[in-house]
GROMACS .gro file of C-alpha atoms in nm:
model
  464
    1MET     CA    1   1.553  -0.076   7.013
    2SER     CA    2   1.459  -0.447   7.053
    3ALA     CA    3   1.456  -0.700   6.770
    4ASN     CA    4   1.073  -0.700   6.784
    5ASP     CA    5   1.063  -0.318   6.756
    6LYS     CA    6   1.298  -0.330   6.459
    7SER     CA    7   1.095  -0.598   6.280
    8LYS     CA    8   0.795  -0.372   6.298
    9LYS     CA    9   0.994  -0.103   6.118
   10GLU     CA   10   1.133  -0.283   5.814
   11PRO     CA   11   1.079  -0.647   5.696
   12TRP     CA   12   1.452  -0.685   5.654
   13SER     CA   13   1.575  -0.497   5.956
   14GLY     CA   14   1.652  -0.808   6.166
   15ARG     CA   15   1.988  -0.833   5.986
   16PHE     CA   16   2.105  -0.481   6.105
   17ALA     CA   17   2.220  -0.349   6.436
   18GLU     CA   18   2.090   0.008   6.375
   19PRO     CA   19   1.807   0.155   6.170
   20ALA     CA   20   1.851   0.372   5.863
   21THR     CA   21   1.881   0.740   5.941
   22GLU     CA   22   1.602   0.981   5.831
   23LEU     CA   23   1.828   1.113   5.561
   24VAL     CA   24   1.892   0.764   5.423
   25GLN     CA   25   1.523   0.682   5.444
   26ARG     CA   26   1.447   0.989   5.234
   27PHE     CA   27   1.723   0.913   4.988
   28THR     CA   28   1.621   0.553   4.935
   29ALA     CA   29   1.244   0.593   4.942
   30SER     CA   30   1.057   0.563   4.618
   31VAL     CA   31   0.701   0.571   4.741
   32SER     CA   32   0.652   0.926   4.629
   33PHE     CA   33   0.660   0.816   4.271
   34ASP     CA   34   0.617   0.436   4.266
   35ARG     CA   35   0.274   0.464   4.435
   36ARG     CA   36   0.124   0.481   4.086
   37LEU     CA   37   0.199   0.105   4.069
   38ALA     CA   38  -0.039   0.039   4.370
   39GLU     CA   39  -0.328  -0.118   4.179
   40TYR     CA   40  -0.088  -0.330   3.964
   41ASP     CA   41   0.084  -0.443   4.285
   42ILE     CA   42  -0.253  -0.541   4.426
   43GLU     CA   43  -0.354  -0.722   4.103
   44GLY     CA   44  -0.025  -0.916   4.109
   45SER     CA   45  -0.067  -1.002   4.476
   46VAL     CA   46  -0.415  -1.140   4.433
   47ALA     CA   47  -0.290  -1.363   4.153
   48HIS     CA   48   0.006  -1.480   4.361
   49ALA     CA   49  -0.208  -1.551   4.663
   50ARG     CA   50  -0.450  -1.754   4.455
   51MET     CA   51  -0.160  -1.959   4.323
   52LEU     CA   52  -0.023  -2.004   4.677
   53LEU     CA   53  -0.355  -2.161   4.768
   54ALA     CA   54  -0.364  -2.375   4.457
   55VAL     CA   55  -0.026  -2.532   4.539
   56GLY     CA   56  -0.100  -2.573   4.907
   57ILE     CA   57   0.121  -2.307   5.051
   58ILE     CA   58  -0.159  -2.110   5.221
   59GLY     CA   59  -0.510  -2.209   5.321
   60LYS     CA   60  -0.849  -2.086   5.209
   61ASN     CA   61  -0.899  -1.870   5.510
   62ASP     CA   62  -0.564  -1.697   5.441
   63LEU     CA   63  -0.659  -1.632   5.084
   64ALA     CA   64  -1.006  -1.497   5.182
   65ALA     CA   65  -0.845  -1.259   5.434
   66ILE     CA   66  -0.579  -1.144   5.185
   67GLU     CA   67  -0.832  -1.079   4.911
   68LYS     CA   68  -1.060  -0.892   5.140
   69GLY     CA   69  -0.777  -0.680   5.274
   70LEU     CA   70  -0.647  -0.597   4.926
   71VAL     CA   71  -0.993  -0.497   4.809
   72GLN     CA   72  -1.008  -0.253   5.097
   73ILE     CA   73  -0.656  -0.124   5.018
   74ARG     CA   74  -0.755  -0.072   4.650
   75SER     CA   75  -1.051   0.137   4.761
   76GLU     CA   76  -0.836   0.344   4.995
   77VAL     CA   77  -0.589   0.406   4.719
   78ARG     CA   78  -0.863   0.510   4.466
   79GLU     CA   79  -1.034   0.732   4.717
   80GLY     CA   80  -0.704   0.904   4.833
   81ARG     CA   81  -0.737   0.757   5.185
   82PHE     CA   82  -0.439   0.517   5.184
   83PRO     CA   83  -0.181   0.609   5.459
   84TRP     CA   84   0.137   0.635   5.248
   85SER     CA   85   0.452   0.646   5.451
   86GLU     CA   86   0.800   0.728   5.334
   87ALA     CA   87   0.934   0.526   5.626
   88HIS     CA   88   0.807   0.213   5.455
   89GLU     CA   89   1.021   0.286   5.147
   90ASP     CA   90   0.812   0.183   4.858
   91VAL     CA   91   0.471   0.091   4.722
   92HIS     CA   92   0.522  -0.278   4.802
   93PHE     CA   93   0.612  -0.236   5.168
   94ASN     CA   94   0.341   0.022   5.220
   95ILE     CA   95   0.080  -0.211   5.089
   96GLU     CA   96   0.216  -0.511   5.275
   97ARG     CA   97   0.221  -0.318   5.599
   98ARG     CA   98  -0.132  -0.201   5.551
   99LEU     CA   99  -0.249  -0.552   5.463
  100THR     CA  100  -0.096  -0.689   5.781
  101GLU     CA  101  -0.264  -0.414   5.985
  102LEU     CA  102  -0.596  -0.513   5.834
  103VAL     CA  103  -0.588  -0.897   5.832
  104GLY     CA  104  -0.300  -0.992   6.064
  105GLU     CA  105  -0.111  -1.318   6.014
  106PRO     CA  106  -0.241  -1.401   5.657
  107GLY     CA  107  -0.092  -1.069   5.541
  108LYS     CA  108   0.250  -1.186   5.648
  109ARG     CA  109   0.214  -1.505   5.442
  110LEU     CA  110   0.148  -1.324   5.116
  111HIS     CA  111   0.512  -1.262   5.046
  112THR     CA  112   0.599  -1.632   5.047
  113ALA     CA  113   0.779  -1.751   4.729
  114ARG     CA  114   0.840  -1.399   4.595
  115SER     CA  115   1.084  -1.110   4.628
  116ARG     CA  116   1.047  -0.743   4.582
  117ASN     CA  117   1.273  -0.802   4.279
  118ASP     CA  118   1.025  -1.011   4.080
  119GLN     CA  119   0.734  -0.826   4.232
  120VAL     CA  120   0.838  -0.485   4.105
  121ALA     CA  121   0.936  -0.625   3.767
  122THR     CA  122   0.581  -0.767   3.744
  123ASP     CA  123   0.418  -0.444   3.852
  124VAL     CA  124   0.607  -0.236   3.597
  125ARG     CA  125   0.523  -0.475   3.315
  126LEU     CA  126   0.157  -0.462   3.410
  127TYR     CA  127   0.163  -0.084   3.423
  128LEU     CA  128   0.348  -0.045   3.103
  129ARG     CA  129   0.120  -0.290   2.920
  130ASP     CA  130  -0.176  -0.065   3.004
  131ALA     CA  131   0.026   0.248   2.907
  132ILE     CA  132   0.104   0.097   2.573
  133ASP     CA  133  -0.263   0.015   2.513
  134GLN     CA  134  -0.355   0.370   2.591
  135ALA     CA  135  -0.073   0.507   2.370
  136LEU     CA  136  -0.187   0.289   2.082
  137SER     CA  137  -0.536   0.424   2.111
  138ALA     CA  138  -0.399   0.783   2.121
  139VAL     CA  139  -0.185   0.727   1.816
  140LYS     CA  140  -0.492   0.601   1.631
  141SER     CA  141  -0.683   0.915   1.730
  142VAL     CA  142  -0.403   1.129   1.581
  143GLN     CA  143  -0.407   0.915   1.268
  144ARG     CA  144  -0.783   0.966   1.225
  145ALA     CA  145  -0.748   1.334   1.263
  146LEU     CA  146  -0.472   1.336   1.005
  147LEU     CA  147  -0.690   1.145   0.762
  148ASP     CA  148  -0.973   1.387   0.804
  149LEU     CA  149  -0.753   1.680   0.733
  150ALA     CA  150  -0.590   1.503   0.435
  151ASP     CA  151  -0.930   1.412   0.291
  152GLU     CA  152  -1.028   1.776   0.304
  153HIS     CA  153  -0.704   1.877   0.127
  154ALA     CA  154  -0.639   1.599  -0.118
  155GLU     CA  155  -0.654   1.856  -0.400
  156THR     CA  156  -0.485   2.144  -0.217
  157VAL     CA  157  -0.158   2.212  -0.388
  158MET     CA  158   0.148   2.314  -0.198
  159PRO     CA  159   0.520   2.323  -0.264
  160GLY     CA  160   0.702   2.005  -0.157
  161TYR     CA  161   1.036   2.083  -0.005
  162THR     CA  162   1.384   1.934   0.010
  163HIS     CA  163   1.644   2.121   0.207
  164LEU     CA  164   1.361   2.358   0.284
  165GLN     CA  165   1.386   2.471  -0.079
  166VAL     CA  166   1.098   2.446  -0.325
  167ALA     CA  167   1.123   2.109  -0.498
  168GLN     CA  168   0.801   1.991  -0.660
  169PRO     CA  169   0.425   2.054  -0.631
  170VAL     CA  170   0.249   1.808  -0.392
  171SER     CA  171  -0.099   1.766  -0.248
  172TYR     CA  172  -0.125   1.887   0.110
  173GLY     CA  173  -0.323   1.575   0.173
  174HIS     CA  174  -0.030   1.371   0.050
  175HIS     CA  175   0.197   1.565   0.280
  176LEU     CA  176  -0.023   1.484   0.573
  177LEU     CA  177  -0.032   1.114   0.480
  178ALA     CA  178   0.346   1.108   0.530
  179TYR     CA  179   0.285   1.164   0.897
  180PHE     CA  180   0.013   0.896   0.893
  181GLU     CA  181   0.276   0.648   0.773
  182MET     CA  182   0.524   0.754   1.041
  183LEU     CA  183   0.259   0.697   1.314
  184ALA     CA  184   0.163   0.361   1.159
  185ARG     CA  185   0.523   0.249   1.209
  186ASP     CA  186   0.511   0.385   1.561
  187ALA     CA  187   0.200   0.181   1.633
  188GLN     CA  188   0.368  -0.134   1.503
  189ARG     CA  189   0.674  -0.071   1.727
  190LEU     CA  190   0.457  -0.014   2.029
  191ALA     CA  191   0.261  -0.334   1.960
  192ASP     CA  192   0.583  -0.529   1.919
  193CYS     CA  193   0.715  -0.380   2.236
  194ARG     CA  194   0.400  -0.496   2.416
  195LYS     CA  195   0.444  -0.848   2.290
  196ARG     CA  196   0.803  -0.869   2.427
  197LEU     CA  197   0.721  -0.723   2.771
  198ASN     CA  198   0.409  -0.952   2.815
  199ARG     CA  199   0.606  -1.217   3.003
  200LEU     CA  200   0.571  -1.285   3.375
  201PRO     CA  201   0.877  -1.232   3.599
  202LEU     CA  202   0.697  -1.345   3.919
  203GLY     CA  203   0.840  -1.673   4.044
  204ALA     CA  204   1.196  -1.566   3.982
  205ALA     CA  205   1.202  -1.447   4.349
  206ALA     CA  206   1.524  -1.262   4.420
  207LEU     CA  207   1.720  -1.405   4.126
  208ALA     CA  208   1.746  -1.784   4.167
  209GLY     CA  209   1.380  -1.886   4.168
  210THR     CA  210   1.223  -2.043   4.476
  211SER     CA  211   1.223  -2.383   4.647
  212PHE     CA  212   0.839  -2.361   4.685
  213PRO     CA  213   0.633  -2.551   4.423
  214VAL     CA  214   0.499  -2.243   4.255
  215ASP     CA  215   0.283  -2.257   3.942
  216ARG     CA  216   0.411  -1.962   3.736
  217MET     CA  217   0.186  -2.040   3.439
  218MET     CA  218  -0.117  -2.017   3.654
  219VAL     CA  219  -0.024  -1.671   3.764
  220ALA     CA  220   0.076  -1.574   3.407
  221LYS     CA  221  -0.271  -1.679   3.281
  222GLU     CA  222  -0.456  -1.499   3.548
  223LEU     CA  223  -0.262  -1.175   3.479
  224GLY     CA  224  -0.301  -1.198   3.107
  225PHE     CA  225   0.067  -1.262   3.025
  226ASP     CA  226   0.156  -1.464   2.713
  227GLY     CA  227   0.408  -1.666   2.911
  228VAL     CA  228   0.686  -1.645   3.168
  229CYS     CA  229   1.034  -1.508   3.172
  230GLU     CA  230   1.239  -1.822   3.114
  231ASN     CA  231   1.549  -1.731   3.308
  232SER     CA  232   1.509  -1.617   3.673
  233ILE     CA  233   1.820  -1.402   3.661
  234ASP     CA  234   1.712  -1.216   3.351
  235ALA     CA  235   1.359  -1.194   3.488
  236VAL     CA  236   1.454  -0.964   3.775
  237SER     CA  237   1.736  -0.772   3.613
  238ASP     CA  238   1.583  -0.695   3.274
  239ARG     CA  239   1.460  -0.349   3.192
  240ASP     CA  240   1.484  -0.384   2.817
  241PHE     CA  241   1.107  -0.351   2.791
  242ALA     CA  242   1.115  -0.014   2.959
  243ILE     CA  243   1.399   0.103   2.743
  244GLU     CA  244   1.227  -0.027   2.431
  245PHE     CA  245   0.909   0.158   2.524
  246CYS     CA  246   1.104   0.478   2.577
  247ALA     CA  247   1.271   0.430   2.241
  248CYS     CA  248   0.928   0.384   2.079
  249ALA     CA  249   0.807   0.696   2.260
  250THR     CA  250   1.106   0.902   2.134
  251LEU     CA  251   1.017   0.812   1.774
  252VAL     CA  252   0.652   0.910   1.825
  253MET     CA  253   0.752   1.239   1.985
  254MET     CA  254   1.010   1.308   1.705
  255HIS     CA  255   0.736   1.263   1.447
  256LEU     CA  256   0.505   1.491   1.636
  257SER     CA  257   0.789   1.740   1.670
  258ARG     CA  258   0.859   1.753   1.299
  259PHE     CA  259   0.495   1.831   1.234
  260CYS     CA  260   0.505   2.098   1.503
  261GLU     CA  261   0.816   2.244   1.353
  262GLU     CA  262   0.629   2.286   1.020
  263LEU     CA  263   0.337   2.453   1.197
  264VAL     CA  264   0.573   2.698   1.362
  265ILE     CA  265   0.737   2.775   1.028
  266TRP     CA  266   0.418   2.783   0.826
  267MET     CA  267   0.235   3.016   1.072
  268ASN     CA  268   0.505   3.272   1.006
  269PRO     CA  269   0.362   3.547   0.789
  270ARG     CA  270   0.639   3.485   0.534
  271PHE     CA  271   0.474   3.155   0.465
  272GLY     CA  272   0.119   3.208   0.589
  273PHE     CA  273   0.027   2.847   0.497
  274VAL     CA  274  -0.172   2.776   0.816
  275ALA     CA  275  -0.323   2.934   1.120
  276LEU     CA  276  -0.387   2.767   1.449
  277ALA     CA  277  -0.709   2.804   1.646
  278ASP     CA  278  -0.671   3.059   1.926
  279ARG     CA  279  -0.713   2.794   2.189
  280PHE     CA  280  -0.376   2.645   2.094
  281CYS     CA  281  -0.186   2.973   2.103
  282THR     CA  282  -0.081   3.235   2.350
  283GLY     CA  283   0.001   3.604   2.328
  284SER     CA  284   0.278   3.827   2.447
  285SER     CA  285   0.300   4.023   2.770
  286ILE     CA  286   0.440   4.323   2.586
  287MET     CA  287   0.358   4.283   2.213
  288PRO     CA  288  -0.021   4.309   2.155
  289GLN     CA  289  -0.014   4.174   1.799
  290LYS     CA  290   0.147   3.840   1.885
  291LYS     CA  291  -0.012   3.499   1.842
  292ASN     CA  292   0.240   3.245   1.934
  293PRO     CA  293   0.213   2.863   1.852
  294ASP     CA  294   0.302   2.770   2.210
  295VAL     CA  295   0.140   2.427   2.206
  296ALA     CA  296   0.333   2.320   1.892
  297GLU     CA  297   0.654   2.461   2.051
  298LEU     CA  298   0.599   2.280   2.378
  299ILE     CA  299   0.548   1.941   2.199
  300ARG     CA  300   0.865   2.014   2.010
  301GLY     CA  301   1.040   2.095   2.341
  302LYS     CA  302   0.901   1.792   2.528
  303THR     CA  303   1.055   1.569   2.262
  304GLY     CA  304   1.397   1.658   2.410
  305ARG     CA  305   1.263   1.562   2.755
  306VAL     CA  306   1.159   1.218   2.633
  307ASN     CA  307   1.487   1.172   2.444
  308GLY     CA  308   1.670   1.247   2.773
  309HIS     CA  309   1.474   0.981   2.958
  310LEU     CA  310   1.574   0.722   2.702
  311VAL     CA  311   1.938   0.811   2.752
  312ALA     CA  312   1.890   0.810   3.129
  313LEU     CA  313   1.758   0.454   3.126
  314LEU     CA  314   2.034   0.330   2.898
  315THR     CA  315   2.287   0.489   3.131
  316ILE     CA  316   2.124   0.338   3.438
  317MET     CA  317   2.149  -0.009   3.288
  318LYS     CA  318   2.479   0.005   3.103
  319GLY     CA  319   2.708  -0.077   3.395
  320GLN     CA  320   2.499  -0.317   3.604
  321PRO     CA  321   2.631  -0.663   3.673
  322LEU     CA  322   2.365  -0.937   3.707
  323ALA     CA  323   2.126  -0.966   3.871
  324TYR     CA  324   1.909  -0.698   4.035
  325ASN     CA  325   2.067  -0.377   4.167
  326ARG     CA  326   1.907  -0.081   4.350
  327ASP     CA  327   2.000   0.136   4.052
  328ASN     CA  328   1.687   0.003   3.889
  329GLN     CA  329   1.482   0.208   4.136
  330GLU     CA  330   1.585   0.498   3.911
  331ASP     CA  331   1.407   0.346   3.608
  332LYS     CA  332   1.057   0.453   3.722
  333GLU     CA  333   1.065   0.833   3.720
  334PRO     CA  334   1.200   0.854   3.362
  335LEU     CA  335   0.958   0.581   3.252
  336PHE     CA  336   0.660   0.733   3.429
  337ASP     CA  337   0.737   1.081   3.288
  338THR     CA  338   0.779   0.939   2.939
  339VAL     CA  339   0.438   0.775   2.968
  340ASP     CA  340   0.275   1.092   3.093
  341THR     CA  341   0.444   1.323   2.841
  342LEU     CA  342   0.364   1.092   2.549
  343ALA     CA  343  -0.002   1.063   2.657
  344MET     CA  344  -0.047   1.434   2.698
  345SER     CA  345   0.135   1.524   2.374
  346LEU     CA  346  -0.064   1.280   2.165
  347ALA     CA  347  -0.393   1.404   2.319
  348VAL     CA  348  -0.326   1.776   2.263
  349PHE     CA  349  -0.175   1.706   1.922
  350ALA     CA  350  -0.496   1.533   1.806
  351GLU     CA  351  -0.706   1.828   1.919
  352MET     CA  352  -0.465   2.076   1.767
  353LEU     CA  353  -0.502   1.908   1.427
  354LEU     CA  354  -0.873   1.989   1.441
  355GLY     CA  355  -0.790   2.358   1.486
  356ILE     CA  356  -0.565   2.393   1.180
  357GLN     CA  357  -0.692   2.641   0.924
  358VAL     CA  358  -0.526   2.601   0.586
  359ASN     CA  359  -0.459   2.901   0.355
  360ARG     CA  360  -0.497   2.725   0.014
  361ALA     CA  361  -0.420   3.040  -0.181
  362ALA     CA  362  -0.089   3.100   0.007
  363MET     CA  363   0.012   2.740  -0.054
  364GLU     CA  364  -0.065   2.752  -0.420
  365GLU     CA  365   0.104   3.083  -0.465
  366ALA     CA  366   0.415   2.942  -0.303
  367ALA     CA  367   0.412   2.646  -0.528
  368ARG     CA  368   0.417   2.882  -0.821
  369GLN     CA  369   0.756   3.007  -0.705
  370GLY     CA  370   1.092   2.836  -0.714
  371HIS     CA  371   1.040   2.663  -1.053
  372ALA     CA  372   0.849   2.380  -0.892
  373THR     CA  373   0.760   2.212  -1.218
  374ALA     CA  374   1.116   2.203  -1.362
  375THR     CA  375   1.135   1.827  -1.304
  376ASP     CA  376   0.807   1.786  -1.495
  377LEU     CA  377   0.962   1.954  -1.800
  378ALA     CA  378   1.275   1.737  -1.774
  379GLU     CA  379   1.049   1.422  -1.766
  380TYR     CA  380   0.849   1.563  -2.056
  381LEU     CA  381   1.176   1.582  -2.268
  382VAL     CA  382   1.270   1.225  -2.167
  383LYS     CA  383   0.932   1.103  -2.292
  384LYS     CA  384   1.010   1.287  -2.616
  385GLY     CA  385   1.326   1.078  -2.661
  386VAL     CA  386   1.584   1.310  -2.498
  387ALA     CA  387   1.835   1.141  -2.269
  388PHE     CA  388   1.769   1.236  -1.901
  389ARG     CA  389   2.108   1.410  -1.852
  390GLU     CA  390   2.055   1.625  -2.164
  391ALA     CA  391   1.703   1.702  -2.049
  392HIS     CA  392   1.823   1.792  -1.706
  393GLU     CA  393   2.086   2.032  -1.857
  394ALA     CA  394   1.838   2.192  -2.090
  395VAL     CA  395   1.587   2.261  -1.816
  396ALA     CA  396   1.858   2.391  -1.588
  397GLN     CA  397   1.954   2.642  -1.849
  398ALA     CA  398   1.589   2.742  -1.895
  399VAL     CA  399   1.565   2.801  -1.517
  400ARG     CA  400   1.869   3.031  -1.531
  401PHE     CA  401   1.707   3.215  -1.817
  402ALA     CA  402   1.382   3.259  -1.627
  403GLU     CA  403   1.573   3.384  -1.324
  404SER     CA  404   1.748   3.643  -1.538
  405ARG     CA  405   1.401   3.759  -1.648
  406GLY     CA  406   1.277   3.768  -1.295
  407CYS     CA  407   1.001   3.513  -1.358
  408ASP     CA  408   0.916   3.149  -1.290
  409LEU     CA  409   1.006   2.874  -1.539
  410ALA     CA  410   0.628   2.818  -1.591
  411ASP     CA  411   0.580   3.180  -1.694
  412LEU     CA  412   0.821   3.152  -1.997
  413LYS     CA  413   0.666   3.165  -2.346
  414LEU     CA  414   0.678   2.859  -2.570
  415SER     CA  415   0.928   3.031  -2.802
  416GLU     CA  416   1.151   3.110  -2.510
  417LEU     CA  417   1.149   2.750  -2.388
  418GLN     CA  418   1.224   2.618  -2.737
  419ARG     CA  419   1.561   2.793  -2.724
  420PHE     CA  420   1.680   2.518  -2.487
  421SER     CA  421   1.545   2.206  -2.673
  422PRO     CA  422   1.384   2.152  -3.007
  423ALA     CA  423   1.181   1.873  -2.852
  424ILE     CA  424   0.969   2.124  -2.657
  425ALA     CA  425   0.630   2.159  -2.818
  426LYS     CA  426   0.302   2.330  -2.726
  427ASP     CA  427   0.196   2.048  -2.507
  428ALA     CA  428   0.485   2.123  -2.271
  429LEU     CA  429   0.294   2.421  -2.140
  430ALA     CA  430   0.038   2.192  -1.973
  431VAL     CA  431   0.316   1.994  -1.808
  432LEU     CA  432   0.440   2.311  -1.646
  433THR     CA  433   0.115   2.383  -1.466
  434LEU     CA  434   0.066   2.289  -1.097
  435ASP     CA  435  -0.248   2.093  -1.185
  436GLY     CA  436  -0.072   1.901  -1.458
  437SER     CA  437   0.227   1.821  -1.236
  438LEU     CA  438   0.000   1.698  -0.950
  439LYS     CA  439  -0.227   1.487  -1.158
  440SER     CA  440   0.055   1.319  -1.346
  441ARG     CA  441   0.182   1.125  -1.047
  442THR     CA  442  -0.086   0.858  -1.026
  443HIS     CA  443   0.145   0.564  -0.941
  444LEU     CA  444   0.118   0.387  -0.609
  445GLY     CA  445   0.244   0.626  -0.344
  446GLY     CA  446   0.221   0.921  -0.571
  447THR     CA  447   0.078   1.267  -0.495
  448ALA     CA  448  -0.207   1.280  -0.749
  449PRO     CA  449  -0.534   1.362  -0.577
  450VAL     CA  450  -0.698   1.050  -0.704
  451ARG     CA  451  -0.415   0.847  -0.550
  452VAL     CA  452  -0.430   1.044  -0.225
  453LYS     CA  453  -0.807   0.969  -0.197
  454ALA     CA  454  -0.743   0.597  -0.252
  455ALA     CA  455  -0.461   0.602   0.009
  456ILE     CA  456  -0.703   0.762   0.261
  457VAL     CA  457  -0.962   0.489   0.199
  458LYS     CA  458  -0.693   0.222   0.257
  459ALA     CA  459  -0.561   0.394   0.559
  460ARG     CA  460  -0.909   0.419   0.721
  461LYS     CA  461  -0.957   0.047   0.671
  462SER     CA  462  -0.623  -0.021   0.847
  463LEU     CA  463  -0.755   0.162   1.155
  464ALA     CA  464  -1.089  -0.019   1.162
   0.00000   0.00000   0.00000
């Protein structure tokens, strides 16, 4: 094979005496998955070419040809007509090859003053910036669905749990708002991640920068970056932004998973708190009666998948010396799958919330079990002047007595309660009711329905 033949095969092949084998080509190729960066690669190339013209590296005719060719390539990509080739390794070489086929010599000038190292770092940042914007929108959709459900159930009483044991009565709306708060933090983290990734690597070239008089700030402005990566070595070797996004995604998925776990538990007839719409469930191939919460289970399962991608990225980066290494090719599949999994999970989760049917009676009945208002009685005694530890002991003894009678604490007669503290009077009976317990917690962040309604109003404003 002549030098000219080899140069037609790979842009870097002039250095080598023999071409890569077919096996090596397959092993090193990334075009099967990094082609999703095509439009971002084109966007970055247009901005780069315009800068090359502005600083006098290429001429107007070159820019016109490059832009025309890239417009055609974008159309081919969108319409599924682009001739992807594994032999050209990655999305960048595929587009560069096609551009040269279309416009000739100007296409060969496009790569002046840049490397695939800063090019791919730019593409991934552009891609991830859009992915974060879409994730933030999806998180808000879930939050709105939570608020709608919480508004409907601000006065629905249920047992609050610790250790999965009945603890105290709470509003189901209040319970749902806990997930709203989790997702609010998730949104903040994603927004912060976006700020940190929104720096332009282009201009760092391979690692040392370039001797050409490039205008990095011009490119950054055109591509919507807030600034440039200040160190050329860090610019091409950094994947913190991808790892940070995956960390944010794991937290979002963990929060969705916790909710899904509750759905799975609460759909069990032993609880019977909720039912899911049929469209979010499947049946059994052998048991005719089954209605399985498969969507909730899959979100719970996909959380492990996203967690694994975070660990994979951390492991890919942990042993790399500066600057760029080919290991970084392995960042894309975990990142892309995290983006896809998060997007799909958020979308189906938001829809699933709309299909939740709440069994108020079952929730209230469960709240009447397990001595849920015991803490209320202890607090009542404290307000009567009894030291908290003494009040705690008195109520604990009353609970033991109720259990020996096979009833709940709230079912004891006044005379029976007074055995354990002379401070207990008739007004204690109101304290032991679910309604009394719920309405008493009117402080900021409390579970009283009036407070839940106020929290919902505030939450809606935060999403506006």
